[in-house]
Amino acid sequence: MSRAALLVLADGRFPAGGHAHSGGAEAAVASGRVRTAADLAEFCRGRLHTAGLTSAALAAAAASGLDPLILDEAADARTPSPALRATARKLGRQMMRAARATWPSAELDALAAARPRGAHQPIVLGLAARAAGLGPEDAAHCVAYEVVSGPATAVVRLLSLDPFEATGVLARLAPEMDAVARRAAVAAAQAVRGGVDALPAASAPLLDVMAEAHAGWAVRLFAS
């Protein structure tokens, strides 16, 4: 396993399109739910332990070698919001382009051919991790970091929040990111033995509701 490859995949500068998405933070800021660093911490914590855990487990399962098409269907079933499903597939297309250019892989090529409109982003990320020689828990760590770093970066732009405060939020959440990644990897191992129903289906209904509202805005800074 290459620590350097893990850093490349988790880097926010990896050209997979995540910078254009706020992870629900823009709608949360507009509704007044996120106004301070403390609010940001609670928002990120909630996202990490719900939708984040679900996505991390899907990525870990893909990195474990489970059928990505079955996992893609499982991701659909765990994403009730049409707007979030569309976002996940758009990000999956962008991740696929970056991953195939960085770590060419027959598995990535096969998924791209089977899902020309895009597979869910965590599935593509898991296969990218596998192509890079990383393991299931590595893939889960990438997702766990992504689901909190995206909103934190967005809130700095949306509220002019002190970036030192936003980084402090991420640092204090690090033990919880580790715990979520471990849970996701355990769930993926169970899915290898018993099928995808062993994967978590934790949800955040308010994120789904806000995503649907955000998708209808005429003017917005972020795509989601």
PDB file of C-alpha atoms in Angstrom:
ATOM      1  CA  MET A   1       0.000   0.000   0.000  1.00  0.00           C
ATOM      2  CA  SER A   2       1.332   3.430  -0.972  1.00  0.00           C
ATOM      3  CA  ARG A   3       0.836   6.263   1.487  1.00  0.00           C
ATOM      4  CA  ALA A   4       1.721   8.665  -1.310  1.00  0.00           C
ATOM      5  CA  ALA A   5      -1.077   7.276  -3.510  1.00  0.00           C
ATOM      6  CA  LEU A   6      -3.498   7.720  -0.622  1.00  0.00           C
ATOM      7  CA  LEU A   7      -2.466  11.359  -0.307  1.00  0.00           C
ATOM      8  CA  VAL A   8      -2.929  11.913  -4.043  1.00  0.00           C
ATOM      9  CA  LEU A   9      -6.429  10.401  -4.020  1.00  0.00           C
ATOM     10  CA  ALA A  10      -7.523  12.300  -0.893  1.00  0.00           C
ATOM     11  CA  ASP A  11      -6.035  15.626  -2.009  1.00  0.00           C
ATOM     12  CA  GLY A  12      -8.681  18.254  -2.654  1.00  0.00           C
ATOM     13  CA  ARG A  13      -6.696  19.266  -5.741  1.00  0.00           C
ATOM     14  CA  PHE A  14      -7.217  15.866  -7.361  1.00  0.00           C
ATOM     15  CA  PRO A  15      -9.149  16.912 -10.502  1.00  0.00           C
ATOM     16  CA  ALA A  16     -12.399  15.089  -9.759  1.00  0.00           C
ATOM     17  CA  GLY A  17     -14.736  18.088  -9.569  1.00  0.00           C
ATOM     18  CA  GLY A  18     -15.421  18.112  -5.842  1.00  0.00           C
ATOM     19  CA  HIS A  19     -14.438  21.792  -5.481  1.00  0.00           C
ATOM     20  CA  ALA A  20     -17.673  22.796  -7.250  1.00  0.00           C
ATOM     21  CA  HIS A  21     -19.878  21.115  -4.632  1.00  0.00           C
ATOM     22  CA  SER A  22     -20.609  22.165  -1.053  1.00  0.00           C
ATOM     23  CA  GLY A  23     -21.988  18.877   0.256  1.00  0.00           C
ATOM     24  CA  GLY A  24     -25.193  20.581   1.320  1.00  0.00           C
ATOM     25  CA  ALA A  25     -23.429  23.416   3.113  1.00  0.00           C
ATOM     26  CA  GLU A  26     -24.721  26.158   0.792  1.00  0.00           C
ATOM     27  CA  ALA A  27     -28.342  25.283   1.553  1.00  0.00           C
ATOM     28  CA  ALA A  28     -27.526  24.942   5.259  1.00  0.00           C
ATOM     29  CA  VAL A  29     -25.950  28.397   5.301  1.00  0.00           C
ATOM     30  CA  ALA A  30     -28.880  29.928   3.408  1.00  0.00           C
ATOM     31  CA  SER A  31     -31.364  28.420   5.878  1.00  0.00           C
ATOM     32  CA  GLY A  32     -29.422  29.768   8.860  1.00  0.00           C
ATOM     33  CA  ARG A  33     -28.477  26.328  10.155  1.00  0.00           C
ATOM     34  CA  VAL A  34     -24.744  26.986   9.696  1.00  0.00           C
ATOM     35  CA  ARG A  35     -23.509  30.388  10.844  1.00  0.00           C
ATOM     36  CA  THR A  36     -20.440  29.693  12.983  1.00  0.00           C
ATOM     37  CA  ALA A  37     -17.543  27.275  13.286  1.00  0.00           C
ATOM     38  CA  ALA A  38     -19.499  25.410  15.966  1.00  0.00           C
ATOM     39  CA  ASP A  39     -22.438  25.035  13.580  1.00  0.00           C
ATOM     40  CA  LEU A  40     -20.054  23.798  10.885  1.00  0.00           C
ATOM     41  CA  ALA A  41     -18.684  21.172  13.263  1.00  0.00           C
ATOM     42  CA  GLU A  42     -22.158  19.847  14.026  1.00  0.00           C
ATOM     43  CA  PHE A  43     -23.125  19.844  10.349  1.00  0.00           C
ATOM     44  CA  CYS A  44     -19.982  17.943   9.384  1.00  0.00           C
ATOM     45  CA  ARG A  45     -20.373  15.504  12.270  1.00  0.00           C
ATOM     46  CA  GLY A  46     -23.934  14.702  11.240  1.00  0.00           C
ATOM     47  CA  ARG A  47     -22.972  14.265   7.600  1.00  0.00           C
ATOM     48  CA  LEU A  48     -19.989  12.083   8.496  1.00  0.00           C
ATOM     49  CA  HIS A  49     -21.939   9.591  10.603  1.00  0.00           C
ATOM     50  CA  THR A  50     -24.899   9.263   8.213  1.00  0.00           C
ATOM     51  CA  ALA A  51     -24.409   9.764   4.477  1.00  0.00           C
ATOM     52  CA  GLY A  52     -20.648   9.698   5.018  1.00  0.00           C
ATOM     53  CA  LEU A  53     -20.667   6.262   6.626  1.00  0.00           C
ATOM     54  CA  THR A  54     -22.872   4.893   3.847  1.00  0.00           C
ATOM     55  CA  SER A  55     -20.628   6.302   1.110  1.00  0.00           C
ATOM     56  CA  ALA A  56     -17.443   5.185   2.858  1.00  0.00           C
ATOM     57  CA  ALA A  57     -18.736   1.619   3.100  1.00  0.00           C
ATOM     58  CA  LEU A  58     -19.656   1.597  -0.590  1.00  0.00           C
ATOM     59  CA  ALA A  59     -16.169   2.792  -1.498  1.00  0.00           C
ATOM     60  CA  ALA A  60     -14.575   0.199   0.790  1.00  0.00           C
ATOM     61  CA  ALA A  61     -16.712  -2.530  -0.784  1.00  0.00           C
ATOM     62  CA  ALA A  62     -15.630  -1.477  -4.285  1.00  0.00           C
ATOM     63  CA  ALA A  63     -12.002  -1.488  -3.165  1.00  0.00           C
ATOM     64  CA  SER A  64     -12.594  -4.999  -1.775  1.00  0.00           C
ATOM     65  CA  GLY A  65     -13.514  -6.280  -5.216  1.00  0.00           C
ATOM     66  CA  LEU A  66     -17.307  -6.518  -4.970  1.00  0.00           C
ATOM     67  CA  ASP A  67     -19.173  -6.174  -8.251  1.00  0.00           C
ATOM     68  CA  PRO A  68     -19.302  -2.401  -8.904  1.00  0.00           C
ATOM     69  CA  LEU A  69     -22.569  -2.668 -10.852  1.00  0.00           C
ATOM     70  CA  ILE A  70     -24.288  -4.298  -7.886  1.00  0.00           C
ATOM     71  CA  LEU A  71     -22.759  -1.671  -5.612  1.00  0.00           C
ATOM     72  CA  ASP A  72     -23.980   1.075  -7.940  1.00  0.00           C
ATOM     73  CA  GLU A  73     -27.526  -0.262  -7.592  1.00  0.00           C
ATOM     74  CA  ALA A  74     -27.047  -0.386  -3.823  1.00  0.00           C
ATOM     75  CA  ALA A  75     -25.932   3.251  -3.897  1.00  0.00           C
ATOM     76  CA  ASP A  76     -29.076   4.205  -5.817  1.00  0.00           C
ATOM     77  CA  ALA A  77     -31.221   2.463  -3.205  1.00  0.00           C
ATOM     78  CA  ARG A  78     -29.444   4.382  -0.444  1.00  0.00           C
ATOM     79  CA  THR A  79     -29.850   7.784  -2.119  1.00  0.00           C
ATOM     80  CA  PRO A  80     -33.536   8.781  -2.032  1.00  0.00           C
ATOM     81  CA  SER A  81     -33.011  12.309  -3.393  1.00  0.00           C
ATOM     82  CA  PRO A  82     -33.032  12.492  -7.221  1.00  0.00           C
ATOM     83  CA  ALA A  83     -30.862  15.604  -7.017  1.00  0.00           C
ATOM     84  CA  LEU A  84     -28.235  13.797  -4.940  1.00  0.00           C
ATOM     85  CA  ARG A  85     -28.327  10.769  -7.219  1.00  0.00           C
ATOM     86  CA  ALA A  86     -27.655  13.033 -10.200  1.00  0.00           C
ATOM     87  CA  THR A  87     -24.839  14.763  -8.313  1.00  0.00           C
ATOM     88  CA  ALA A  88     -23.270  11.443  -7.298  1.00  0.00           C
ATOM     89  CA  ARG A  89     -23.248  10.258 -10.915  1.00  0.00           C
ATOM     90  CA  LYS A  90     -21.865  13.555 -12.219  1.00  0.00           C
ATOM     91  CA  LEU A  91     -19.062  13.405  -9.672  1.00  0.00           C
ATOM     92  CA  GLY A  92     -18.561   9.758 -10.588  1.00  0.00           C
ATOM     93  CA  ARG A  93     -18.014  10.702 -14.249  1.00  0.00           C
ATOM     94  CA  GLN A  94     -15.465  13.326 -13.266  1.00  0.00           C
ATOM     95  CA  MET A  95     -13.721  10.986 -10.839  1.00  0.00           C
ATOM     96  CA  MET A  96     -13.624   8.319 -13.546  1.00  0.00           C
ATOM     97  CA  ARG A  97     -11.809  10.616 -15.973  1.00  0.00           C
ATOM     98  CA  ALA A  98      -9.234  11.570 -13.372  1.00  0.00           C
ATOM     99  CA  ALA A  99      -8.780   8.032 -12.075  1.00  0.00           C
ATOM    100  CA  ARG A 100      -8.349   6.418 -15.499  1.00  0.00           C
ATOM    101  CA  ALA A 101      -5.728   9.006 -16.417  1.00  0.00           C
ATOM    102  CA  THR A 102      -3.888   8.536 -13.121  1.00  0.00           C
ATOM    103  CA  TRP A 103      -4.183   4.793 -12.451  1.00  0.00           C
ATOM    104  CA  PRO A 104      -5.238   3.010 -15.673  1.00  0.00           C
ATOM    105  CA  SER A 105      -7.277  -0.075 -14.819  1.00  0.00           C
ATOM    106  CA  ALA A 106      -9.326  -2.668 -16.686  1.00  0.00           C
ATOM    107  CA  GLU A 107     -11.895  -2.519 -13.867  1.00  0.00           C
ATOM    108  CA  LEU A 108     -12.293   1.231 -14.257  1.00  0.00           C
ATOM    109  CA  ASP A 109     -12.577   0.815 -18.042  1.00  0.00           C
ATOM    110  CA  ALA A 110     -15.282  -1.838 -17.630  1.00  0.00           C
ATOM    111  CA  LEU A 111     -17.324   0.312 -15.258  1.00  0.00           C
ATOM    112  CA  ALA A 112     -17.002   3.344 -17.546  1.00  0.00           C
ATOM    113  CA  ALA A 113     -18.343   1.244 -20.435  1.00  0.00           C
ATOM    114  CA  ALA A 114     -21.195  -0.168 -18.350  1.00  0.00           C
ATOM    115  CA  ARG A 115     -22.169   3.204 -16.864  1.00  0.00           C
ATOM    116  CA  PRO A 116     -21.484   5.804 -19.586  1.00  0.00           C
ATOM    117  CA  ARG A 117     -23.634   8.358 -17.740  1.00  0.00           C
ATOM    118  CA  GLY A 118     -21.596   7.818 -14.610  1.00  0.00           C
ATOM    119  CA  ALA A 119     -21.549   5.459 -11.653  1.00  0.00           C
ATOM    120  CA  HIS A 120     -21.943   6.769  -8.109  1.00  0.00           C
ATOM    121  CA  GLN A 121     -18.794   8.584  -7.055  1.00  0.00           C
ATOM    122  CA  PRO A 122     -17.935   6.366  -4.030  1.00  0.00           C
ATOM    123  CA  ILE A 123     -17.964   3.293  -6.268  1.00  0.00           C
ATOM    124  CA  VAL A 124     -15.545   4.925  -8.715  1.00  0.00           C
ATOM    125  CA  LEU A 125     -13.381   6.145  -5.845  1.00  0.00           C
ATOM    126  CA  GLY A 126     -13.221   2.625  -4.427  1.00  0.00           C
ATOM    127  CA  LEU A 127     -12.110   1.204  -7.776  1.00  0.00           C
ATOM    128  CA  ALA A 128      -9.571   4.016  -8.127  1.00  0.00           C
ATOM    129  CA  ALA A 129      -8.175   3.138  -4.707  1.00  0.00           C
ATOM    130  CA  ARG A 130      -7.973  -0.517  -5.771  1.00  0.00           C
ATOM    131  CA  ALA A 131      -6.150   0.463  -8.988  1.00  0.00           C
ATOM    132  CA  ALA A 132      -3.714   2.556  -6.932  1.00  0.00           C
ATOM    133  CA  GLY A 133      -2.878  -0.427  -4.726  1.00  0.00           C
ATOM    134  CA  LEU A 134      -4.842   0.867  -1.740  1.00  0.00           C
ATOM    135  CA  GLY A 135      -7.089  -1.148   0.543  1.00  0.00           C
ATOM    136  CA  PRO A 136     -10.747  -0.871   1.610  1.00  0.00           C
ATOM    137  CA  GLU A 137     -10.021   1.164   4.722  1.00  0.00           C
ATOM    138  CA  ASP A 138      -7.900   3.574   2.682  1.00  0.00           C
ATOM    139  CA  ALA A 139     -10.832   4.144   0.328  1.00  0.00           C
ATOM    140  CA  ALA A 140     -13.122   4.662   3.320  1.00  0.00           C
ATOM    141  CA  HIS A 141     -10.711   7.210   4.792  1.00  0.00           C
ATOM    142  CA  CYS A 142     -10.758   9.162   1.511  1.00  0.00           C
ATOM    143  CA  VAL A 143     -14.548   9.354   1.613  1.00  0.00           C
ATOM    144  CA  ALA A 144     -14.686  10.196   5.329  1.00  0.00           C
ATOM    145  CA  TYR A 145     -12.312  13.104   4.777  1.00  0.00           C
ATOM    146  CA  GLU A 146     -14.078  14.262   1.635  1.00  0.00           C
ATOM    147  CA  VAL A 147     -17.545  14.430   3.210  1.00  0.00           C
ATOM    148  CA  VAL A 148     -16.350  16.898   5.860  1.00  0.00           C
ATOM    149  CA  SER A 149     -13.612  18.802   4.035  1.00  0.00           C
ATOM    150  CA  GLY A 150     -15.949  19.764   1.184  1.00  0.00           C
ATOM    151  CA  PRO A 151     -18.478  21.545   3.422  1.00  0.00           C
ATOM    152  CA  ALA A 152     -15.691  23.107   5.488  1.00  0.00           C
ATOM    153  CA  THR A 153     -14.050  24.608   2.397  1.00  0.00           C
ATOM    154  CA  ALA A 154     -17.419  25.778   1.080  1.00  0.00           C
ATOM    155  CA  VAL A 155     -18.366  27.519   4.331  1.00  0.00           C
ATOM    156  CA  VAL A 156     -15.110  29.474   4.281  1.00  0.00           C
ATOM    157  CA  ARG A 157     -16.242  30.901   0.945  1.00  0.00           C
ATOM    158  CA  LEU A 158     -19.916  31.287   1.830  1.00  0.00           C
ATOM    159  CA  LEU A 159     -19.501  32.950   5.234  1.00  0.00           C
ATOM    160  CA  SER A 160     -15.946  34.285   5.010  1.00  0.00           C
ATOM    161  CA  LEU A 161     -15.290  31.985   7.950  1.00  0.00           C
ATOM    162  CA  ASP A 162     -11.709  32.092   9.218  1.00  0.00           C
ATOM    163  CA  PRO A 163      -9.957  29.226   7.393  1.00  0.00           C
ATOM    164  CA  PHE A 164      -7.992  28.490  10.577  1.00  0.00           C
ATOM    165  CA  GLU A 165     -11.274  27.842  12.368  1.00  0.00           C
ATOM    166  CA  ALA A 166     -12.505  25.602   9.551  1.00  0.00           C
ATOM    167  CA  THR A 167      -9.269  23.617   9.617  1.00  0.00           C
ATOM    168  CA  GLY A 168      -9.589  23.302  13.377  1.00  0.00           C
ATOM    169  CA  VAL A 169     -13.027  21.772  12.886  1.00  0.00           C
ATOM    170  CA  LEU A 170     -11.540  19.152  10.570  1.00  0.00           C
ATOM    171  CA  ALA A 171      -8.678  18.401  12.959  1.00  0.00           C
ATOM    172  CA  ARG A 172     -11.033  17.865  15.885  1.00  0.00           C
ATOM    173  CA  LEU A 173     -13.167  15.527  13.779  1.00  0.00           C
ATOM    174  CA  ALA A 174     -10.154  13.371  12.833  1.00  0.00           C
ATOM    175  CA  PRO A 175     -10.801  10.650  15.467  1.00  0.00           C
ATOM    176  CA  GLU A 176     -14.395  10.354  14.277  1.00  0.00           C
ATOM    177  CA  MET A 177     -13.246  10.110  10.641  1.00  0.00           C
ATOM    178  CA  ASP A 178     -10.949   7.255  11.667  1.00  0.00           C
ATOM    179  CA  ALA A 179     -13.809   5.507  13.465  1.00  0.00           C
ATOM    180  CA  VAL A 180     -16.159   5.859  10.488  1.00  0.00           C
ATOM    181  CA  ALA A 181     -13.497   4.512   8.115  1.00  0.00           C
ATOM    182  CA  ARG A 182     -12.976   1.488  10.360  1.00  0.00           C
ATOM    183  CA  ARG A 183     -16.727   0.836  10.568  1.00  0.00           C
ATOM    184  CA  ALA A 184     -17.009   1.130   6.811  1.00  0.00           C
ATOM    185  CA  ALA A 185     -14.174  -1.332   6.219  1.00  0.00           C
ATOM    186  CA  VAL A 186     -15.729  -3.846   8.629  1.00  0.00           C
ATOM    187  CA  ALA A 187     -19.078  -3.509   6.845  1.00  0.00           C
ATOM    188  CA  ALA A 188     -17.365  -4.033   3.482  1.00  0.00           C
ATOM    189  CA  ALA A 189     -15.732  -7.214   4.759  1.00  0.00           C
ATOM    190  CA  GLN A 190     -19.146  -8.435   5.913  1.00  0.00           C
ATOM    191  CA  ALA A 191     -20.579  -7.609   2.485  1.00  0.00           C
ATOM    192  CA  VAL A 192     -17.858  -9.665   0.801  1.00  0.00           C
ATOM    193  CA  ARG A 193     -19.013 -12.653   2.845  1.00  0.00           C
ATOM    194  CA  GLY A 194     -22.762 -12.056   2.908  1.00  0.00           C
ATOM    195  CA  GLY A 195     -23.797  -9.621   0.166  1.00  0.00           C
ATOM    196  CA  VAL A 196     -24.464  -5.896  -0.148  1.00  0.00           C
ATOM    197  CA  ASP A 197     -27.321  -5.927   2.370  1.00  0.00           C
ATOM    198  CA  ALA A 198     -24.580  -5.976   5.015  1.00  0.00           C
ATOM    199  CA  LEU A 199     -23.578  -2.429   3.991  1.00  0.00           C
ATOM    200  CA  PRO A 200     -24.966   0.425   6.101  1.00  0.00           C
ATOM    201  CA  ALA A 201     -27.878   2.503   4.883  1.00  0.00           C
ATOM    202  CA  ALA A 202     -27.555   5.451   7.257  1.00  0.00           C
ATOM    203  CA  SER A 203     -29.378   8.498   5.936  1.00  0.00           C
ATOM    204  CA  ALA A 204     -29.754  12.232   6.573  1.00  0.00           C
ATOM    205  CA  PRO A 205     -33.283  13.201   5.490  1.00  0.00           C
ATOM    206  CA  LEU A 206     -32.676  16.918   5.972  1.00  0.00           C
ATOM    207  CA  LEU A 207     -29.748  16.770   3.550  1.00  0.00           C
ATOM    208  CA  ASP A 208     -32.073  15.134   1.013  1.00  0.00           C
ATOM    209  CA  VAL A 209     -34.728  17.827   1.499  1.00  0.00           C
ATOM    210  CA  MET A 210     -32.205  20.664   1.249  1.00  0.00           C
ATOM    211  CA  ALA A 211     -30.609  19.116  -1.845  1.00  0.00           C
ATOM    212  CA  GLU A 212     -33.940  19.068  -3.651  1.00  0.00           C
ATOM    213  CA  ALA A 213     -34.563  22.720  -2.748  1.00  0.00           C
ATOM    214  CA  HIS A 214     -31.024  23.758  -3.702  1.00  0.00           C
ATOM    215  CA  ALA A 215     -31.315  22.100  -7.126  1.00  0.00           C
ATOM    216  CA  GLY A 216     -34.148  24.494  -7.962  1.00  0.00           C
ATOM    217  CA  TRP A 217     -32.332  27.702  -7.074  1.00  0.00           C
ATOM    218  CA  ALA A 218     -31.885  30.083  -9.992  1.00  0.00           C
ATOM    219  CA  VAL A 219     -28.659  31.501  -8.545  1.00  0.00           C
ATOM    220  CA  ARG A 220     -26.163  29.507  -6.494  1.00  0.00           C
ATOM    221  CA  LEU A 221     -22.430  29.428  -5.886  1.00  0.00           C
ATOM    222  CA  PHE A 222     -22.084  25.632  -5.783  1.00  0.00           C
ATOM    223  CA  ALA A 223     -23.553  22.899  -7.969  1.00  0.00           C
ATOM    224  CA  SER A 224     -24.855  21.049  -4.907  1.00  0.00           C
TER     225      SER A 224
END
